[in-house]
Amino acid sequence: MSVRILALVGSLRAGSHNRRLAEAAVRLAPEGVEVELFESLADVPFYNEDIDVEGSLPAAAGALREAVLNADALLLFSPEYNGTIPAVLKNAIDWLSRPYGASAISGKPAAVAGTSLGRFGGVWAHDEVRKSVGIAGGTVIENAELSIPGSLTRFATTHPADDTEVAAQLTEIVTRLHHASKESAAA
């Protein structure tokens, strides 16, 4: 049985380098691992406890929770907007943190990767994503991170899957998530 890793991409932009990085994870997934991109983050409304009610849950929020419940692990791809997490990704984490005590993200192994045009590759945002996921109940995998600086030049003519260094690092993260999800299931 394959391990299912759900990828959430914190950029909605057409041609996003982070989306391309997530697509690389799909292509590079080793045997026994399936990486799937969640395609509907743009449709998830801002979290509001008043609408997070059984029987009237917004469809996109329900689909997000269901996708995470059906996944064995999460791989979050984040650019850095003004030194922090893009709103769409933070909103997804907020939805996944509920219902309190029984959240979809609870106990799921998670890792963060991404690229940004700056010289630090989005590390501030990635730190915030890891913190938010951990507070929400996810199990952030230690040292399973990838922050790639200079996305505009690095990926101007090369897809991340075709960049040998990036492909190796991304494959290592997916492999670590694979092992962590197996350990989590055995516990």
Backbone as JSON Lines, residues from 0, in Angstrom:
{"i":0,"aa":"M","n":[0.83,-1.18,0.0],"ca":[0.0,0.0,0.0],"c":[0.88,1.25,0.0]}
{"i":1,"aa":"S","n":[0.58,2.19,-0.87],"ca":[1.34,3.43,-0.98],"c":[1.09,4.35,0.2]}
{"i":2,"aa":"V","n":[2.11,5.11,0.53],"ca":[1.98,6.2,1.49],"c":[1.51,7.42,0.7]}
{"i":3,"aa":"R","n":[0.48,8.08,1.23],"ca":[-0.1,9.25,0.55],"c":[0.37,10.52,1.24]}
{"i":4,"aa":"I","n":[1.03,11.37,0.49],"ca":[1.48,12.67,1.0],"c":[0.68,13.74,0.27]}
{"i":5,"aa":"L","n":[0.01,14.58,1.03],"ca":[-0.76,15.68,0.45],"c":[0.09,16.93,0.44]}
{"i":6,"aa":"A","n":[0.18,17.57,-0.72],"ca":[0.94,18.81,-0.87],"c":[-0.01,20.0,-0.88]}
{"i":7,"aa":"L","n":[0.28,20.97,-0.03],"ca":[-0.46,22.23,0.01],"c":[0.5,23.32,-0.46]}
{"i":8,"aa":"V","n":[0.06,24.1,-1.45],"ca":[0.91,25.14,-2.02],"c":[0.37,26.51,-1.62]}
{"i":9,"aa":"G","n":[1.21,27.3,-0.98],"ca":[0.8,28.6,-0.47],"c":[0.86,29.73,-1.47]}
{"i":10,"aa":"S","n":[0.94,29.43,-2.74],"ca":[0.91,30.46,-3.78],"c":[-0.17,30.09,-4.78]}
{"i":11,"aa":"L","n":[-1.02,31.06,-5.09],"ca":[-2.09,30.82,-6.06],"c":[-1.71,31.31,-7.46]}
{"i":12,"aa":"R","n":[-0.57,31.92,-7.59],"ca":[-0.15,32.54,-8.84],"c":[0.08,31.51,-9.94]}
{"i":13,"aa":"A","n":[-0.45,31.8,-11.11],"ca":[-0.15,30.96,-12.27],"c":[1.36,31.02,-12.51]}
{"i":14,"aa":"G","n":[1.98,29.89,-12.69],"ca":[3.42,29.86,-12.91],"c":[4.24,29.96,-11.63]}
{"i":15,"aa":"S","n":[3.61,29.79,-10.49],"ca":[4.29,29.86,-9.2],"c":[5.47,28.89,-9.14]}
{"i":16,"aa":"H","n":[6.61,29.39,-8.68],"ca":[7.76,28.51,-8.51],"c":[7.51,27.47,-7.42]}
{"i":17,"aa":"N","n":[6.73,27.83,-6.41],"ca":[6.41,26.87,-5.35],"c":[5.48,25.78,-5.86]}
{"i":18,"aa":"R","n":[4.58,26.13,-6.75],"ca":[3.74,25.09,-7.36],"c":[4.61,24.16,-8.2]}
{"i":19,"aa":"R","n":[5.55,24.73,-8.94],"ca":[6.45,23.91,-9.75],"c":[7.29,22.99,-8.86]}
{"i":20,"aa":"L","n":[7.67,23.5,-7.69],"ca":[8.41,22.68,-6.73],"c":[7.53,21.53,-6.24]}
{"i":21,"aa":"A","n":[6.26,21.81,-5.98],"ca":[5.32,20.75,-5.57],"c":[5.13,19.74,-6.7]}
{"i":22,"aa":"E","n":[5.03,20.22,-7.92],"ca":[4.92,19.31,-9.07],"c":[6.16,18.42,-9.17]}
{"i":23,"aa":"A","n":[7.31,18.98,-8.84],"ca":[8.54,18.18,-8.83],"c":[8.44,17.07,-7.79]}
{"i":24,"aa":"A","n":[7.86,17.38,-6.64],"ca":[7.69,16.34,-5.6],"c":[6.8,15.22,-6.11]}
{"i":25,"aa":"V","n":[5.77,15.57,-6.87],"ca":[4.9,14.55,-7.46],"c":[5.71,13.66,-8.4]}
{"i":26,"aa":"R","n":[6.49,14.28,-9.28],"ca":[7.28,13.54,-10.27],"c":[8.38,12.7,-9.64]}
{"i":27,"aa":"L","n":[8.97,13.2,-8.57],"ca":[10.14,12.55,-7.98],"c":[9.82,11.57,-6.86]}
{"i":28,"aa":"A","n":[8.56,11.43,-6.53],"ca":[8.18,10.54,-5.42],"c":[8.7,9.13,-5.67]}
{"i":29,"aa":"P","n":[9.39,8.57,-4.68],"ca":[9.92,7.21,-4.84],"c":[8.8,6.17,-4.87]}
{"i":30,"aa":"E","n":[9.15,4.99,-5.29],"ca":[8.19,3.89,-5.32],"c":[7.59,3.7,-3.93]}
{"i":31,"aa":"G","n":[6.28,3.5,-3.91],"ca":[5.59,3.31,-2.64],"c":[5.07,4.6,-2.03]}
{"i":32,"aa":"V","n":[5.31,5.72,-2.72],"ca":[4.86,7.02,-2.23],"c":[4.08,7.72,-3.33]}
{"i":33,"aa":"E","n":[2.93,8.27,-2.97],"ca":[2.13,9.07,-3.89],"c":[2.01,10.46,-3.3]}
{"i":34,"aa":"V","n":[2.48,11.46,-4.04],"ca":[2.32,12.86,-3.63],"c":[1.2,13.44,-4.47]}
{"i":35,"aa":"E","n":[0.22,14.03,-3.8],"ca":[-0.95,14.6,-4.47],"c":[-1.07,16.08,-4.11]}
{"i":36,"aa":"L","n":[-1.3,16.92,-5.1],"ca":[-1.51,18.35,-4.87],"c":[-2.97,18.62,-4.56]}
{"i":37,"aa":"F","n":[-3.22,19.38,-3.49],"ca":[-4.58,19.84,-3.2],"c":[-4.8,21.07,-4.06]}
{"i":38,"aa":"E","n":[-5.78,21.01,-4.94],"ca":[-5.96,22.03,-5.97],"c":[-6.93,23.16,-5.61]}
{"i":39,"aa":"S","n":[-7.57,23.11,-4.46],"ca":[-8.67,24.05,-4.2],"c":[-8.45,25.01,-3.04]}
{"i":40,"aa":"L","n":[-7.21,25.33,-2.7],"ca":[-7.0,26.25,-1.58],"c":[-7.63,27.61,-1.83]}
{"i":41,"aa":"A","n":[-7.67,28.05,-3.08],"ca":[-8.26,29.35,-3.39],"c":[-9.75,29.4,-3.07]}
{"i":42,"aa":"D","n":[-10.39,28.26,-3.01],"ca":[-11.84,28.2,-2.76],"c":[-12.19,28.14,-1.28]}
{"i":43,"aa":"V","n":[-11.21,27.93,-0.42],"ca":[-11.47,27.8,1.02],"c":[-11.68,29.2,1.6]}
{"i":44,"aa":"P","n":[-12.85,29.47,2.2],"ca":[-13.1,30.81,2.76],"c":[-12.23,31.05,3.99]}
{"i":45,"aa":"F","n":[-12.08,32.32,4.34],"ca":[-11.34,32.63,5.56],"c":[-12.0,31.94,6.73]}
{"i":46,"aa":"Y","n":[-11.16,31.41,7.63],"ca":[-11.71,30.69,8.77],"c":[-12.58,31.61,9.62]}
{"i":47,"aa":"N","n":[-13.75,31.08,9.97],"ca":[-14.7,31.79,10.81],"c":[-15.45,30.71,11.59]}
{"i":48,"aa":"E","n":[-15.33,30.73,12.88],"ca":[-15.96,29.7,13.71],"c":[-17.47,29.66,13.51]}
{"i":49,"aa":"D","n":[-18.07,30.78,13.12],"ca":[-19.52,30.82,12.9],"c":[-19.96,29.95,11.72]}
{"i":50,"aa":"I","n":[-19.07,29.74,10.76],"ca":[-19.45,28.9,9.61],"c":[-18.86,27.5,9.7]}
{"i":51,"aa":"D","n":[-18.06,27.26,10.73],"ca":[-17.47,25.93,10.95],"c":[-18.43,25.11,11.81]}
{"i":52,"aa":"V","n":[-19.58,24.81,11.19],"ca":[-20.66,24.15,11.9],"c":[-21.09,22.93,11.1]}
{"i":53,"aa":"E","n":[-21.24,21.79,11.79],"ca":[-21.68,20.58,11.12],"c":[-23.0,20.85,10.4]}
{"i":54,"aa":"G","n":[-23.07,20.43,9.17],"ca":[-24.27,20.63,8.37],"c":[-24.21,21.87,7.49]}
{"i":55,"aa":"S","n":[-23.33,22.82,7.82],"ca":[-23.21,24.01,6.97],"c":[-21.75,24.37,6.71]}
{"i":56,"aa":"L","n":[-20.86,23.4,6.87],"ca":[-19.44,23.6,6.62],"c":[-19.24,23.93,5.14]}
{"i":57,"aa":"P","n":[-18.49,24.99,4.8],"ca":[-18.23,25.28,3.4],"c":[-17.6,24.06,2.7]}
{"i":58,"aa":"A","n":[-18.07,23.78,1.5],"ca":[-17.64,22.58,0.78],"c":[-16.12,22.52,0.61]}
{"i":59,"aa":"A","n":[-15.49,23.63,0.27],"ca":[-14.04,23.62,0.04],"c":[-13.28,23.33,1.34]}
{"i":60,"aa":"A","n":[-13.76,23.85,2.45],"ca":[-13.12,23.57,3.75],"c":[-13.3,22.1,4.11]}
{"i":61,"aa":"G","n":[-14.47,21.56,3.85],"ca":[-14.71,20.14,4.09],"c":[-13.83,19.26,3.22]}
{"i":62,"aa":"A","n":[-13.66,19.66,1.95],"ca":[-12.79,18.9,1.04],"c":[-11.34,18.93,1.51]}
{"i":63,"aa":"L","n":[-10.89,20.07,2.02],"ca":[-9.53,20.18,2.54],"c":[-9.34,19.25,3.73]}
{"i":64,"aa":"R","n":[-10.26,19.3,4.67],"ca":[-10.16,18.42,5.84],"c":[-10.19,16.95,5.44]}
{"i":65,"aa":"E","n":[-11.06,16.61,4.51],"ca":[-11.17,15.21,4.06],"c":[-9.87,14.76,3.39]}
{"i":66,"aa":"A","n":[-9.29,15.63,2.55],"ca":[-8.03,15.28,1.88],"c":[-6.92,15.04,2.89]}
{"i":67,"aa":"V","n":[-6.86,15.86,3.93],"ca":[-5.83,15.69,4.95],"c":[-6.09,14.44,5.78]}
{"i":68,"aa":"L","n":[-7.35,14.19,6.12],"ca":[-7.68,12.96,6.86],"c":[-7.26,11.72,6.09]}
{"i":69,"aa":"N","n":[-7.39,11.76,4.75],"ca":[-7.05,10.61,3.91],"c":[-5.56,10.51,3.59]}
{"i":70,"aa":"A","n":[-4.8,11.52,3.95],"ca":[-3.35,11.51,3.69],"c":[-2.61,10.93,4.88]}
{"i":71,"aa":"D","n":[-1.43,10.4,4.6],"ca":[-0.57,9.88,5.66],"c":[0.39,10.95,6.18]}
{"i":72,"aa":"A","n":[0.64,11.98,5.36],"ca":[1.57,13.04,5.74],"c":[1.27,14.28,4.9]}
{"i":73,"aa":"L","n":[1.85,15.4,5.33],"ca":[1.66,16.68,4.63],"c":[3.0,17.26,4.23]}
{"i":74,"aa":"L","n":[3.03,17.85,3.04],"ca":[4.19,18.59,2.57],"c":[3.69,19.97,2.16]}
{"i":75,"aa":"L","n":[4.09,20.99,2.9],"ca":[3.6,22.34,2.67],"c":[4.67,23.14,1.94]}
{"i":76,"aa":"F","n":[4.27,23.78,0.85],"ca":[5.18,24.59,0.03],"c":[4.8,26.05,0.23]}
{"i":77,"aa":"S","n":[5.77,26.84,0.67],"ca":[5.45,28.23,0.99],"c":[6.46,29.21,0.42]}
{"i":78,"aa":"P","n":[5.95,30.21,-0.31],"ca":[6.8,31.36,-0.6],"c":[6.83,32.23,0.65]}
{"i":79,"aa":"E","n":[7.47,33.36,0.57],"ca":[7.5,34.28,1.7],"c":[6.94,35.62,1.23]}
{"i":80,"aa":"Y","n":[5.86,36.04,1.85],"ca":[5.24,37.33,1.53],"c":[5.49,38.28,2.69]}
{"i":81,"aa":"N","n":[6.28,39.31,2.45],"ca":[6.58,40.31,3.48],"c":[7.09,39.67,4.77]}
{"i":82,"aa":"G","n":[7.92,38.65,4.61],"ca":[8.57,38.03,5.75],"c":[7.75,37.0,6.49]}
{"i":83,"aa":"T","n":[6.61,36.59,5.94],"ca":[5.78,35.63,6.66],"c":[5.0,34.72,5.71]}
{"i":84,"aa":"I","n":[4.07,33.97,6.28],"ca":[3.26,32.98,5.56],"c":[2.23,33.67,4.67]}
{"i":85,"aa":"P","n":[2.03,33.19,3.45],"ca":[0.92,33.69,2.64],"c":[-0.42,33.39,3.34]}
{"i":86,"aa":"A","n":[-1.35,34.3,3.23],"ca":[-2.65,34.16,3.91],"c":[-3.36,32.86,3.54]}
{"i":87,"aa":"V","n":[-3.27,32.45,2.28],"ca":[-3.99,31.25,1.85],"c":[-3.49,30.0,2.58]}
{"i":88,"aa":"L","n":[-2.2,29.93,2.85],"ca":[-1.65,28.77,3.55],"c":[-1.97,28.83,5.04]}
{"i":89,"aa":"K","n":[-1.85,30.0,5.64],"ca":[-2.21,30.15,7.05],"c":[-3.68,29.83,7.27]}
{"i":90,"aa":"N","n":[-4.53,30.26,6.35],"ca":[-5.96,29.97,6.43],"c":[-6.21,28.46,6.38]}
{"i":91,"aa":"A","n":[-5.51,27.77,5.5],"ca":[-5.66,26.31,5.41],"c":[-5.28,25.65,6.74]}
{"i":92,"aa":"I","n":[-4.18,26.1,7.33],"ca":[-3.76,25.54,8.62],"c":[-4.82,25.83,9.68]}
{"i":93,"aa":"D","n":[-5.4,27.03,9.66],"ca":[-6.45,27.36,10.63],"c":[-7.64,26.41,10.49]}
{"i":94,"aa":"W","n":[-8.08,26.16,9.27],"ca":[-9.19,25.21,9.06],"c":[-8.81,23.82,9.54]}
{"i":95,"aa":"L","n":[-7.57,23.42,9.29],"ca":[-7.12,22.07,9.66],"c":[-6.92,21.91,11.16]}
{"i":96,"aa":"S","n":[-6.83,23.0,11.89],"ca":[-6.62,22.94,13.34],"c":[-7.91,22.65,14.1]}
{"i":97,"aa":"R","n":[-9.02,22.64,13.41],"ca":[-10.33,22.44,14.04],"c":[-10.97,21.18,13.48]}
{"i":98,"aa":"P","n":[-11.89,20.54,14.18],"ca":[-12.35,20.9,15.51],"c":[-11.27,20.63,16.55]}
{"i":99,"aa":"Y","n":[-11.22,21.5,17.53],"ca":[-10.22,21.41,18.58],"c":[-10.27,20.03,19.24]}
{"i":100,"aa":"G","n":[-9.1,19.41,19.33],"ca":[-8.99,18.09,19.95],"c":[-9.21,16.94,18.99]}
{"i":101,"aa":"A","n":[-9.75,17.2,17.82],"ca":[-9.99,16.14,16.83],"c":[-9.72,16.67,15.42]}
{"i":102,"aa":"S","n":[-8.67,17.45,15.29],"ca":[-8.4,18.09,14.0],"c":[-7.87,17.1,12.96]}
{"i":103,"aa":"A","n":[-8.06,17.46,11.71],"ca":[-7.59,16.62,10.6],"c":[-6.07,16.5,10.59]}
{"i":104,"aa":"I","n":[-5.4,17.52,11.07],"ca":[-3.94,17.56,11.02],"c":[-3.28,16.87,12.22]}
{"i":105,"aa":"S","n":[-4.06,16.55,13.21],"ca":[-3.54,16.01,14.47],"c":[-2.69,14.75,14.24]}
{"i":106,"aa":"G","n":[-1.43,14.84,14.65],"ca":[-0.52,13.7,14.56],"c":[0.04,13.42,13.18]}
{"i":107,"aa":"K","n":[-0.35,14.2,12.17],"ca":[0.17,13.95,10.81],"c":[1.61,14.42,10.7]}
{"i":108,"aa":"P","n":[2.51,13.58,10.21],"ca":[3.86,14.04,9.92],"c":[3.81,15.14,8.86]}
{"i":109,"aa":"A","n":[4.62,16.17,9.04],"ca":[4.6,17.3,8.11],"c":[6.0,17.84,7.9]}
{"i":110,"aa":"A","n":[6.22,18.38,6.7],"ca":[7.48,19.04,6.37],"c":[7.16,20.27,5.54]}
{"i":111,"aa":"V","n":[8.11,21.19,5.51],"ca":[7.93,22.45,4.81],"c":[9.07,22.64,3.81]}
{"i":112,"aa":"A","n":[8.7,23.08,2.62],"ca":[9.67,23.38,1.58],"c":[9.2,24.62,0.85]}
{"i":113,"aa":"G","n":[10.1,25.22,0.11],"ca":[9.67,26.35,-0.69],"c":[10.83,27.13,-1.25]}
{"i":114,"aa":"T","n":[10.46,28.09,-2.06],"ca":[11.43,28.95,-2.7],"c":[10.9,30.36,-2.69]}
{"i":115,"aa":"S","n":[11.81,31.3,-2.72],"ca":[11.45,32.7,-2.7],"c":[12.5,33.46,-3.49]}
{"i":116,"aa":"L","n":[12.14,34.64,-3.95],"ca":[13.09,35.39,-4.76],"c":[14.23,35.98,-3.94]}
{"i":117,"aa":"G","n":[14.07,36.11,-2.65],"ca":[15.1,36.67,-1.79],"c":[16.28,35.75,-1.56]}
{"i":118,"aa":"R","n":[17.26,36.26,-0.85],"ca":[18.5,35.5,-0.67],"c":[18.42,34.45,0.43]}
{"i":119,"aa":"F","n":[17.31,34.41,1.17],"ca":[17.17,33.42,2.24],"c":[16.2,32.3,1.89]}
{"i":120,"aa":"G","n":[15.53,32.41,0.77],"ca":[14.67,31.32,0.29],"c":[13.38,31.13,1.05]}
{"i":121,"aa":"G","n":[12.97,32.14,1.82],"ca":[11.69,32.02,2.53],"c":[11.78,31.44,3.92]}
{"i":122,"aa":"V","n":[12.97,31.44,4.53],"ca":[13.14,30.78,5.82],"c":[12.25,31.35,6.91]}
{"i":123,"aa":"W","n":[11.98,32.65,6.9],"ca":[11.1,33.21,7.93],"c":[9.7,32.63,7.8]}
{"i":124,"aa":"A","n":[9.2,32.6,6.59],"ca":[7.86,32.02,6.37],"c":[7.85,30.54,6.74]}
{"i":125,"aa":"H","n":[8.9,29.83,6.37],"ca":[8.95,28.4,6.65],"c":[8.97,28.13,8.15]}
{"i":126,"aa":"D","n":[9.69,28.97,8.89],"ca":[9.67,28.83,10.36],"c":[8.25,29.03,10.89]}
{"i":127,"aa":"E","n":[7.54,30.01,10.36],"ca":[6.17,30.29,10.8],"c":[5.22,29.16,10.42]}
{"i":128,"aa":"V","n":[5.41,28.58,9.24],"ca":[4.57,27.45,8.83],"c":[4.79,26.27,9.78]}
{"i":129,"aa":"R","n":[6.05,25.96,10.06],"ca":[6.34,24.86,10.99],"c":[5.72,25.12,12.36]}
{"i":130,"aa":"K","n":[5.84,26.35,12.85],"ca":[5.27,26.7,14.14],"c":[3.75,26.52,14.12]}
{"i":131,"aa":"S","n":[3.08,27.04,13.1],"ca":[1.62,26.95,13.01],"c":[1.15,25.51,12.89]}
{"i":132,"aa":"V","n":[1.82,24.72,12.08],"ca":[1.45,23.32,11.92],"c":[1.61,22.57,13.24]}
{"i":133,"aa":"G","n":[2.7,22.82,13.94],"ca":[2.92,22.17,15.24],"c":[1.86,22.56,16.26]}
{"i":134,"aa":"I","n":[1.53,23.83,16.33],"ca":[0.49,24.29,17.25],"c":[-0.86,23.68,16.89]}
{"i":135,"aa":"A","n":[-1.12,23.53,15.59],"ca":[-2.38,22.95,15.12],"c":[-2.48,21.46,15.38]}
{"i":136,"aa":"G","n":[-1.37,20.82,15.76],"ca":[-1.41,19.4,16.1],"c":[-0.62,18.5,15.19]}
{"i":137,"aa":"G","n":[-0.06,19.05,14.12],"ca":[0.76,18.24,13.23],"c":[2.1,17.91,13.87]}
{"i":138,"aa":"T","n":[2.75,16.88,13.36],"ca":[4.07,16.47,13.85],"c":[5.11,16.9,12.83]}
{"i":139,"aa":"V","n":[5.75,18.03,13.09],"ca":[6.73,18.57,12.15],"c":[8.01,17.74,12.24]}
{"i":140,"aa":"I","n":[8.45,17.22,11.11],"ca":[9.64,16.38,11.04],"c":[10.89,17.25,11.18]}
{"i":141,"aa":"E","n":[11.72,16.93,12.14],"ca":[12.96,17.68,12.37],"c":[13.89,17.57,11.16]}
{"i":142,"aa":"N","n":[14.48,18.68,10.81],"ca":[15.48,18.76,9.74],"c":[14.98,18.27,8.39]}
{"i":143,"aa":"A","n":[13.69,18.3,8.17],"ca":[13.13,17.98,6.85],"c":[12.6,19.28,6.29]}
{"i":144,"aa":"E","n":[13.51,20.06,5.73],"ca":[13.14,21.38,5.25],"c":[13.98,21.73,4.03]}
{"i":145,"aa":"L","n":[13.42,22.59,3.22],"ca":[14.11,23.02,2.01],"c":[13.72,24.46,1.72]}
{"i":146,"aa":"S","n":[14.69,25.35,1.76],"ca":[14.48,26.77,1.47],"c":[15.43,27.16,0.35]}
{"i":147,"aa":"I","n":[14.87,27.46,-0.81],"ca":[15.68,27.72,-1.99],"c":[15.64,29.21,-2.32]}
{"i":148,"aa":"P","n":[16.76,29.91,-2.23],"ca":[16.79,31.34,-2.55],"c":[16.86,31.58,-4.05]}
{"i":149,"aa":"G","n":[16.59,32.83,-4.43],"ca":[16.79,33.26,-5.82],"c":[15.94,32.55,-6.84]}
{"i":150,"aa":"S","n":[14.67,32.34,-6.54],"ca":[13.81,31.55,-7.43],"c":[13.69,32.13,-8.84]}
{"i":151,"aa":"L","n":[13.71,33.45,-8.96],"ca":[13.54,34.05,-10.29],"c":[14.66,33.67,-11.24]}
{"i":152,"aa":"T","n":[15.88,33.62,-10.75],"ca":[16.99,33.24,-11.61],"c":[17.2,31.73,-11.63]}
{"i":153,"aa":"R","n":[17.07,31.1,-10.47],"ca":[17.34,29.66,-10.39],"c":[16.4,28.86,-11.27]}
{"i":154,"aa":"F","n":[15.13,29.25,-11.31],"ca":[14.14,28.49,-12.06],"c":[13.64,29.22,-13.31]}
{"i":155,"aa":"A","n":[14.43,30.17,-13.79],"ca":[14.04,30.93,-14.98],"c":[13.91,30.02,-16.2]}
{"i":156,"aa":"T","n":[14.82,29.08,-16.33],"ca":[14.78,28.18,-17.49],"c":[14.79,26.71,-17.11]}
{"i":157,"aa":"T","n":[14.86,26.43,-15.82],"ca":[14.95,25.04,-15.35],"c":[13.8,24.73,-14.41]}
{"i":158,"aa":"H","n":[13.1,23.64,-14.67],"ca":[12.06,23.18,-13.75],"c":[12.76,22.6,-12.52]}
{"i":159,"aa":"P","n":[12.21,22.8,-11.32],"ca":[12.86,22.26,-10.12],"c":[13.17,20.77,-10.2]}
{"i":160,"aa":"A","n":[12.34,20.0,-10.88],"ca":[12.59,18.56,-11.0],"c":[13.85,18.26,-11.82]}
{"i":161,"aa":"D","n":[14.25,19.23,-12.66],"ca":[15.42,19.04,-13.5],"c":[16.69,19.66,-12.92]}
{"i":162,"aa":"D","n":[16.56,20.27,-11.75],"ca":[17.7,20.82,-11.03],"c":[18.21,19.72,-10.1]}
{"i":163,"aa":"T","n":[19.37,19.17,-10.4],"ca":[19.88,17.99,-9.69],"c":[19.92,18.18,-8.18]}
{"i":164,"aa":"E","n":[20.42,19.31,-7.72],"ca":[20.53,19.57,-6.28],"c":[19.14,19.65,-5.63]}
{"i":165,"aa":"V","n":[18.25,20.39,-6.24],"ca":[16.89,20.54,-5.7],"c":[16.17,19.2,-5.72]}
{"i":166,"aa":"A","n":[16.29,18.46,-6.81],"ca":[15.63,17.16,-6.92],"c":[16.1,16.21,-5.81]}
{"i":167,"aa":"A","n":[17.38,16.2,-5.54],"ca":[17.91,15.33,-4.48],"c":[17.39,15.74,-3.11]}
{"i":168,"aa":"Q","n":[17.37,17.04,-2.83],"ca":[16.89,17.53,-1.54],"c":[15.4,17.27,-1.37]}
{"i":169,"aa":"L","n":[14.64,17.49,-2.42],"ca":[13.19,17.27,-2.36],"c":[12.88,15.78,-2.2]}
{"i":170,"aa":"T","n":[13.6,14.94,-2.9],"ca":[13.41,13.49,-2.76],"c":[13.73,13.04,-1.34]}
{"i":171,"aa":"E","n":[14.75,13.62,-0.74],"ca":[15.11,13.3,0.65],"c":[13.97,13.68,1.6]}
{"i":172,"aa":"I","n":[13.36,14.83,1.41],"ca":[12.25,15.25,2.27],"c":[11.06,14.29,2.11]}
{"i":173,"aa":"V","n":[10.72,13.96,0.88],"ca":[9.61,13.03,0.64],"c":[9.91,11.68,1.27]}
{"i":174,"aa":"T","n":[11.14,11.21,1.15],"ca":[11.53,9.93,1.75],"c":[11.43,10.0,3.27]}
{"i":175,"aa":"R","n":[11.85,11.09,3.87],"ca":[11.74,11.24,5.33],"c":[10.28,11.27,5.77]}
{"i":176,"aa":"L","n":[9.42,11.93,5.0],"ca":[7.99,11.92,5.32],"c":[7.42,10.52,5.2]}
{"i":177,"aa":"H","n":[7.86,9.79,4.19],"ca":[7.45,8.4,4.0],"c":[7.77,7.58,5.24]}
{"i":178,"aa":"H","n":[9.02,7.66,5.7],"ca":[9.44,6.91,6.89],"c":[8.68,7.37,8.13]}
{"i":179,"aa":"A","n":[8.51,8.67,8.28],"ca":[7.8,9.2,9.46],"c":[6.34,8.74,9.48]}
{"i":180,"aa":"S","n":[5.72,8.67,8.32],"ca":[4.32,8.23,8.28],"c":[4.21,6.74,8.61]}
{"i":181,"aa":"K","n":[5.19,5.96,8.17],"ca":[5.21,4.53,8.52],"c":[5.38,4.36,10.03]}
{"i":182,"aa":"E","n":[6.29,5.14,10.62],"ca":[6.51,5.08,12.07],"c":[5.26,5.53,12.82]}
{"i":183,"aa":"S","n":[4.61,6.56,12.32],"ca":[3.39,7.07,12.96],"c":[2.27,6.04,12.92]}
{"i":184,"aa":"A","n":[2.15,5.34,11.79],"ca":[1.1,4.32,11.65],"c":[1.38,3.13,12.56]}
{"i":185,"aa":"A","n":[2.66,2.81,12.78],"ca":[3.02,1.66,13.61],"c":[2.86,1.95,15.11]}
{"i":186,"aa":"A","n":[2.86,3.22,15.46],"ca":[2.79,3.6,16.89],"c":[1.39,3.44,17.47]}
